[in-house]
Amino acid sequence: MKGLFVTVEGPDGAGKTTQLKLLAQELEMAGIEVVLTREPGGTEIGDHIRSLILDPAFAKMADMTEILLYAASRAQHVNELILPALDEGKVVLCDRFVDASVAYQGYGLGFPVETIEQVNAHATGGLVPDRTYLFDLTVEDAKKRMHARGALDRIEQRDDTFRQRVYDGFMAIAADEPARVRRIDANREVEEIAEELRTDLLAFMKKRRDDDEDGNRDRSR
Ligand code: TMP
């Protein structure tokens, strides 16, 4: 697998989607092949699952159904889109991945994190992002932005204590995996955040290229 797998995570309303689009444009302008995608969704089957999960009409959905539907969407996404793109050497920019299930369904709904991780290890075949940007925005600020966007989906309709647990979950993930997860202060101007992402990702890609070349040199000695 030669490509690069980058994910963005964070509370609803943190501005991830806008930033991913900007980052994709930047990379494409630099001649890098990019696949911009999201979860739940990213495939035709995944988009159907997305409609099921987010529809406020399905208030009676059991928690385990929700966990498995996110994982089902993810299994299809990994197999149909993400792995083939990585095999072709592309940069895959993905709006949410397993960390979202750990934060929302693990910390948020109160399921053991190990259960969420096990289910998702099956769904993804163990695929882990190379780099994750975690958009950090307080529950209060995120809520203001979310409401400004209009009608809320089934998950967004949950209360502030749920949202606070999700936030705490994301912070715990960042603390556990500092080498993969970079925290982004989302309470700044769009351009300032875009600049930080661009600079970090290009530096990350350069370091990986340098490490690969060093590895090749070592092997040829
Ligand atoms: P989005 O609004 O970022 O597209 O995500 C849809 C909603 O689904 C959002 O409220 C976060 C939630 N979500 C989970 O609860 N678990 C997951 O695994 C994913 C990918 C998203």
Short mmCIF file of N, CA, C and O in Angstrom, two decimals, residues 124-218:
data_model
loop_
_atom_site.label_atom_id
_atom_site.label_comp_id
_atom_site.label_asym_id
_atom_site.label_seq_id
_atom_site.Cartn_x
_atom_site.Cartn_y
_atom_site.Cartn_z
N THR A 124 -12.73 -2.96 9.25
CA THR A 124 -11.66 -2.29 8.48
C THR A 124 -10.51 -3.21 8.12
O THR A 124 -9.59 -2.79 7.41
N GLY A 125 -10.52 -4.42 8.66
CA GLY A 125 -9.36 -5.30 8.46
C GLY A 125 -8.12 -4.73 9.15
O GLY A 125 -6.99 -5.05 8.78
N GLY A 126 -8.34 -3.85 10.13
CA GLY A 126 -7.21 -3.30 10.90
C GLY A 126 -6.59 -2.05 10.29
O GLY A 126 -5.55 -1.57 10.76
N LEU A 127 -7.24 -1.48 9.28
CA LEU A 127 -6.70 -0.25 8.67
C LEU A 127 -6.77 0.92 9.66
O LEU A 127 -7.81 1.19 10.26
N VAL A 128 -5.62 1.61 9.84
CA VAL A 128 -5.54 2.76 10.75
C VAL A 128 -5.05 3.96 9.94
O VAL A 128 -4.16 3.80 9.10
N PRO A 129 -5.61 5.14 10.17
CA PRO A 129 -5.13 6.31 9.42
C PRO A 129 -3.64 6.59 9.69
O PRO A 129 -3.14 6.32 10.78
N ASP A 130 -2.98 7.16 8.67
CA ASP A 130 -1.58 7.58 8.88
C ASP A 130 -1.55 8.86 9.71
O ASP A 130 -0.65 9.06 10.52
N ARG A 131 -2.52 9.74 9.46
CA ARG A 131 -2.57 11.03 10.15
C ARG A 131 -4.03 11.39 10.41
O ARG A 131 -4.88 11.21 9.53
N THR A 132 -4.30 11.91 11.59
CA THR A 132 -5.66 12.32 11.94
C THR A 132 -5.63 13.73 12.50
O THR A 132 -4.81 14.03 13.38
N TYR A 133 -6.51 14.57 11.97
CA TYR A 133 -6.64 15.93 12.51
C TYR A 133 -7.92 15.99 13.34
O TYR A 133 -9.01 15.73 12.83
N LEU A 134 -7.74 16.31 14.60
CA LEU A 134 -8.88 16.37 15.50
C LEU A 134 -9.26 17.82 15.74
O LEU A 134 -8.48 18.58 16.34
N PHE A 135 -10.42 18.21 15.23
CA PHE A 135 -10.87 19.60 15.37
C PHE A 135 -11.44 19.79 16.77
O PHE A 135 -12.42 19.16 17.13
N ASP A 136 -10.80 20.68 17.49
CA ASP A 136 -11.16 20.91 18.89
C ASP A 136 -12.01 22.17 19.00
O ASP A 136 -11.55 23.28 18.70
N LEU A 137 -13.29 21.97 19.38
CA LEU A 137 -14.21 23.09 19.57
C LEU A 137 -15.10 22.73 20.76
O LEU A 137 -15.61 21.61 20.81
N THR A 138 -15.26 23.66 21.69
CA THR A 138 -16.05 23.33 22.89
C THR A 138 -17.49 22.99 22.51
O THR A 138 -17.98 23.39 21.45
N VAL A 139 -18.16 22.29 23.40
CA VAL A 139 -19.54 21.88 23.17
C VAL A 139 -20.41 23.11 22.89
O VAL A 139 -21.24 23.12 21.98
N GLU A 140 -20.17 24.17 23.65
CA GLU A 140 -20.95 25.40 23.52
C GLU A 140 -20.78 26.01 22.12
O GLU A 140 -21.78 26.31 21.43
N ASP A 141 -19.52 26.17 21.69
CA ASP A 141 -19.26 26.77 20.37
C ASP A 141 -19.75 25.88 19.24
O ASP A 141 -20.31 26.36 18.25
N ALA A 142 -19.56 24.58 19.40
CA ALA A 142 -19.99 23.64 18.35
C ALA A 142 -21.50 23.70 18.19
O ALA A 142 -22.02 23.67 17.07
N LYS A 143 -22.21 23.82 19.31
CA LYS A 143 -23.66 23.84 19.26
C LYS A 143 -24.18 25.07 18.51
O LYS A 143 -25.08 24.97 17.69
N LYS A 144 -23.53 26.21 18.78
CA LYS A 144 -23.95 27.44 18.09
C LYS A 144 -23.83 27.26 16.58
O LYS A 144 -24.73 27.59 15.82
N ARG A 145 -22.69 26.71 16.15
CA ARG A 145 -22.46 26.56 14.71
C ARG A 145 -23.43 25.54 14.11
O ARG A 145 -23.91 25.72 12.99
N MET A 146 -23.68 24.46 14.85
CA MET A 146 -24.55 23.41 14.36
C MET A 146 -25.97 23.93 14.13
O MET A 146 -26.58 23.66 13.11
N HIS A 147 -26.45 24.71 15.10
CA HIS A 147 -27.82 25.24 14.98
C HIS A 147 -27.90 26.24 13.83
O HIS A 147 -28.93 26.32 13.15
N ALA A 148 -26.82 26.98 13.59
CA ALA A 148 -26.83 27.96 12.49
C ALA A 148 -26.95 27.26 11.15
O ALA A 148 -27.38 27.85 10.16
N ARG A 149 -26.60 25.96 11.09
CA ARG A 149 -26.63 25.22 9.82
C ARG A 149 -28.02 24.70 9.47
O ARG A 149 -28.24 24.21 8.38
N GLY A 150 -28.95 24.70 10.41
CA GLY A 150 -30.31 24.27 10.08
C GLY A 150 -30.73 23.00 10.79
O GLY A 150 -30.27 22.72 11.90
N ALA A 151 -31.61 22.20 10.13
CA ALA A 151 -32.22 21.02 10.77
C ALA A 151 -31.15 20.04 11.25
O ALA A 151 -30.15 19.80 10.58
N LEU A 152 -31.40 19.47 12.43
CA LEU A 152 -30.42 18.56 13.03
C LEU A 152 -30.77 17.11 12.70
O LEU A 152 -31.94 16.73 12.69
N ASP A 153 -29.72 16.27 12.45
CA ASP A 153 -29.99 14.85 12.20
C ASP A 153 -30.16 14.11 13.53
O ASP A 153 -30.07 14.70 14.61
N ARG A 154 -30.38 12.77 13.45
CA ARG A 154 -30.73 11.99 14.64
C ARG A 154 -29.62 12.06 15.70
O ARG A 154 -29.90 12.14 16.91
N ILE A 155 -28.37 12.07 15.26
CA ILE A 155 -27.25 12.08 16.23
C ILE A 155 -27.08 13.50 16.80
O ILE A 155 -26.84 13.69 17.99
N GLU A 156 -27.23 14.50 15.91
CA GLU A 156 -27.07 15.90 16.36
C GLU A 156 -28.14 16.31 17.36
O GLU A 156 -27.95 17.27 18.11
N GLN A 157 -29.27 15.58 17.34
CA GLN A 157 -30.36 15.94 18.26
C GLN A 157 -30.09 15.51 19.70
O GLN A 157 -30.86 15.84 20.60
N ARG A 158 -29.00 14.76 19.93
CA ARG A 158 -28.72 14.31 21.31
C ARG A 158 -28.32 15.49 22.19
O ARG A 158 -27.88 16.52 21.70
N ASP A 159 -28.41 15.27 23.51
CA ASP A 159 -28.26 16.42 24.42
C ASP A 159 -26.80 16.78 24.73
O ASP A 159 -25.87 16.12 24.27
N ASP A 160 -26.64 17.84 25.52
CA ASP A 160 -25.30 18.36 25.80
C ASP A 160 -24.43 17.40 26.59
O ASP A 160 -23.21 17.41 26.45
N THR A 161 -25.05 16.58 27.44
CA THR A 161 -24.20 15.65 28.22
C THR A 161 -23.62 14.59 27.28
O THR A 161 -22.46 14.21 27.44
N PHE A 162 -24.41 14.15 26.30
CA PHE A 162 -23.89 13.24 25.27
C PHE A 162 -22.73 13.92 24.54
O PHE A 162 -21.64 13.37 24.40
N ARG A 163 -22.97 15.15 24.10
CA ARG A 163 -21.94 15.88 23.34
C ARG A 163 -20.67 16.07 24.16
O ARG A 163 -19.57 16.00 23.63
N GLN A 164 -20.83 16.31 25.47
CA GLN A 164 -19.64 16.50 26.31
C GLN A 164 -18.85 15.18 26.43
O GLN A 164 -17.63 15.18 26.39
N ARG A 165 -19.57 14.05 26.55
CA ARG A 165 -18.88 12.75 26.62
C ARG A 165 -18.14 12.48 25.30
O ARG A 165 -17.03 11.95 25.30
N VAL A 166 -18.76 12.84 24.18
CA VAL A 166 -18.12 12.65 22.87
C VAL A 166 -16.83 13.50 22.82
O VAL A 166 -15.76 13.02 22.42
N TYR A 167 -16.95 14.74 23.25
CA TYR A 167 -15.79 15.64 23.26
C TYR A 167 -14.67 15.04 24.12
O TYR A 167 -13.51 14.98 23.70
N ASP A 168 -15.04 14.59 25.32
CA ASP A 168 -14.03 14.00 26.22
C ASP A 168 -13.40 12.76 25.57
O ASP A 168 -12.20 12.51 25.73
N GLY A 169 -14.22 12.01 24.85
CA GLY A 169 -13.72 10.82 24.16
C GLY A 169 -12.67 11.19 23.12
O GLY A 169 -11.60 10.58 23.04
N PHE A 170 -12.97 12.21 22.34
CA PHE A 170 -12.00 12.64 21.32
C PHE A 170 -10.69 13.08 21.98
O PHE A 170 -9.59 12.77 21.49
N MET A 171 -10.80 13.80 23.10
CA MET A 171 -9.58 14.26 23.78
C MET A 171 -8.78 13.07 24.32
O MET A 171 -7.54 13.08 24.29
N ALA A 172 -9.49 12.04 24.78
CA ALA A 172 -8.80 10.85 25.29
C ALA A 172 -8.06 10.14 24.15
O ALA A 172 -6.92 9.68 24.33
N ILE A 173 -8.69 10.08 22.98
CA ILE A 173 -8.04 9.44 21.82
C ILE A 173 -6.76 10.21 21.46
O ILE A 173 -5.71 9.63 21.22
N ALA A 174 -6.87 11.55 21.46
CA ALA A 174 -5.70 12.38 21.11
C ALA A 174 -4.57 12.16 22.11
O ALA A 174 -3.39 12.11 21.75
N ALA A 175 -4.94 12.02 23.40
CA ALA A 175 -3.91 11.83 24.43
C ALA A 175 -3.26 10.45 24.29
O ALA A 175 -2.06 10.30 24.52
N ASP A 176 -4.06 9.45 23.88
CA ASP A 176 -3.54 8.08 23.74
C ASP A 176 -2.61 7.93 22.54
O ASP A 176 -1.74 7.08 22.55
N GLU A 177 -2.89 8.68 21.49
CA GLU A 177 -2.14 8.46 20.24
C GLU A 177 -1.57 9.76 19.69
O GLU A 177 -1.93 10.19 18.59
N PRO A 178 -0.65 10.37 20.42
CA PRO A 178 -0.14 11.68 19.99
C PRO A 178 0.63 11.63 18.66
O PRO A 178 0.68 12.64 17.94
N ALA A 179 1.18 10.48 18.30
CA ALA A 179 1.96 10.42 17.06
C ALA A 179 1.04 10.47 15.83
O ALA A 179 1.41 10.99 14.79
N ARG A 180 -0.15 9.93 15.96
CA ARG A 180 -1.09 9.92 14.83
C ARG A 180 -2.03 11.11 14.84
O ARG A 180 -2.31 11.70 13.79
N VAL A 181 -2.52 11.49 16.03
CA VAL A 181 -3.60 12.47 16.12
C VAL A 181 -3.04 13.85 16.46
O VAL A 181 -2.39 14.04 17.49
N ARG A 182 -3.33 14.81 15.58
CA ARG A 182 -2.91 16.19 15.87
C ARG A 182 -4.15 17.03 16.17
O ARG A 182 -5.09 17.09 15.37
N ARG A 183 -4.13 17.70 17.30
CA ARG A 183 -5.26 18.52 17.71
C ARG A 183 -5.21 19.87 16.98
O ARG A 183 -4.15 20.49 16.90
N ILE A 184 -6.34 20.26 16.43
CA ILE A 184 -6.43 21.52 15.69
C ILE A 184 -7.39 22.44 16.44
O ILE A 184 -8.56 22.07 16.63
N ASP A 185 -6.92 23.62 16.82
CA ASP A 185 -7.81 24.58 17.46
C ASP A 185 -8.79 25.10 16.40
O ASP A 185 -8.40 25.85 15.50
N ALA A 186 -10.05 24.69 16.50
CA ALA A 186 -11.03 24.99 15.45
C ALA A 186 -11.70 26.35 15.66
O ALA A 186 -12.50 26.77 14.84
N ASN A 187 -11.35 27.03 16.73
CA ASN A 187 -11.96 28.33 17.02
C ASN A 187 -11.11 29.45 16.44
O ASN A 187 -10.68 30.36 17.15
N ARG A 188 -10.80 29.34 15.14
CA ARG A 188 -9.97 30.35 14.46
C ARG A 188 -10.53 30.59 13.07
O ARG A 188 -11.43 29.90 12.62
N GLU A 189 -9.94 31.57 12.37
CA GLU A 189 -10.38 31.87 11.01
C GLU A 189 -10.11 30.68 10.10
O GLU A 189 -9.12 29.96 10.29
N VAL A 190 -10.98 30.54 9.09
CA VAL A 190 -10.86 29.42 8.14
C VAL A 190 -9.45 29.34 7.55
O VAL A 190 -8.84 28.27 7.49
N GLU A 191 -8.93 30.50 7.12
CA GLU A 191 -7.63 30.49 6.42
C GLU A 191 -6.48 30.08 7.34
O GLU A 191 -5.55 29.39 6.93
N GLU A 192 -6.58 30.47 8.60
CA GLU A 192 -5.52 30.13 9.57
C GLU A 192 -5.47 28.61 9.78
O GLU A 192 -4.40 28.00 9.83
N ILE A 193 -6.64 28.02 9.90
CA ILE A 193 -6.71 26.56 10.10
C ILE A 193 -6.22 25.85 8.84
O ILE A 193 -5.44 24.89 8.92
N ALA A 194 -6.66 26.36 7.68
CA ALA A 194 -6.26 25.73 6.41
C ALA A 194 -4.74 25.73 6.28
O ALA A 194 -4.13 24.74 5.84
N GLU A 195 -4.12 26.84 6.67
CA GLU A 195 -2.66 26.96 6.57
C GLU A 195 -1.96 25.93 7.47
O GLU A 195 -0.98 25.29 7.08
N GLU A 196 -2.50 25.76 8.67
CA GLU A 196 -1.89 24.77 9.60
C GLU A 196 -1.99 23.35 9.03
O GLU A 196 -1.02 22.59 9.07
N LEU A 197 -3.17 23.03 8.48
CA LEU A 197 -3.35 21.67 7.93
C LEU A 197 -2.41 21.44 6.75
O LEU A 197 -1.75 20.40 6.65
N ARG A 198 -2.37 22.42 5.84
CA ARG A 198 -1.53 22.31 4.64
C ARG A 198 -0.07 22.09 5.04
O ARG A 198 0.59 21.19 4.57
N THR A 199 0.40 22.94 5.95
CA THR A 199 1.81 22.88 6.35
C THR A 199 2.12 21.55 7.02
O THR A 199 3.12 20.91 6.72
N ASP A 200 1.24 21.14 7.92
CA ASP A 200 1.50 19.90 8.64
C ASP A 200 1.49 18.70 7.70
O ASP A 200 2.37 17.84 7.77
N LEU A 201 0.49 18.66 6.80
CA LEU A 201 0.38 17.47 5.95
C LEU A 201 1.56 17.38 4.97
O LEU A 201 2.11 16.29 4.75
N LEU A 202 1.94 18.52 4.40
CA LEU A 202 3.07 18.48 3.46
C LEU A 202 4.35 18.05 4.19
O LEU A 202 5.14 17.26 3.68
N ALA A 203 4.54 18.54 5.43
CA ALA A 203 5.71 18.14 6.22
C ALA A 203 5.65 16.65 6.54
O ALA A 203 6.67 15.94 6.48
N PHE A 204 4.45 16.18 6.86
CA PHE A 204 4.27 14.75 7.18
C PHE A 204 4.62 13.89 5.96
O PHE A 204 5.30 12.87 6.06
N MET A 205 4.16 14.33 4.78
CA MET A 205 4.42 13.56 3.55
C MET A 205 5.91 13.57 3.22
O MET A 205 6.46 12.55 2.79
N LYS A 206 6.55 14.72 3.45
CA LYS A 206 7.99 14.80 3.17
C LYS A 206 8.77 13.87 4.09
O LYS A 206 9.67 13.14 3.66
N LYS A 207 8.40 13.88 5.38
CA LYS A 207 9.10 13.03 6.33
C LYS A 207 8.94 11.56 5.94
O LYS A 207 9.88 10.77 6.00
N ARG A 208 7.73 11.20 5.52
CA ARG A 208 7.51 9.80 5.16
C ARG A 208 8.35 9.41 3.93
O ARG A 208 8.92 8.33 3.87
N ARG A 209 8.43 10.34 2.96
CA ARG A 209 9.26 10.07 1.77
C ARG A 209 10.71 9.89 2.19
O ARG A 209 11.39 8.97 1.77
N ASP A 210 11.20 10.81 3.06
CA ASP A 210 12.60 10.74 3.52
C ASP A 210 12.86 9.43 4.25
O ASP A 210 13.88 8.78 4.04
N ASP A 211 11.91 9.05 5.14
CA ASP A 211 12.07 7.80 5.89
C ASP A 211 12.12 6.61 4.93
O ASP A 211 12.92 5.69 5.11
N ASP A 212 11.23 6.62 3.91
CA ASP A 212 11.22 5.52 2.93
C ASP A 212 12.56 5.43 2.22
O ASP A 212 13.12 4.37 2.03
N GLU A 213 13.10 6.62 1.82
CA GLU A 213 14.37 6.61 1.10
C GLU A 213 15.49 6.11 2.00
O GLU A 213 16.34 5.33 1.58
N ASP A 214 15.49 6.52 3.28
CA ASP A 214 16.50 6.04 4.23
C ASP A 214 16.41 4.53 4.35
O ASP A 214 17.42 3.83 4.36
N GLY A 215 15.15 4.03 4.44
CA GLY A 215 14.93 2.59 4.56
C GLY A 215 15.50 1.87 3.35
O GLY A 215 16.18 0.85 3.48
N ASN A 216 15.26 2.44 2.16
CA ASN A 216 15.77 1.81 0.93
C ASN A 216 17.28 1.80 0.91
O ASN A 216 17.91 0.83 0.54
N ARG A 217 17.88 2.95 1.37
CA ARG A 217 19.34 3.02 1.40
C ARG A 217 19.91 1.98 2.35
O ARG A 217 20.85 1.27 2.04
N ASP A 218 19.26 1.86 3.55
CA ASP A 218 19.73 0.89 4.55
C ASP A 218 19.71 -0.51 3.96
O ASP A 218 20.64 -1.27 4.14
#
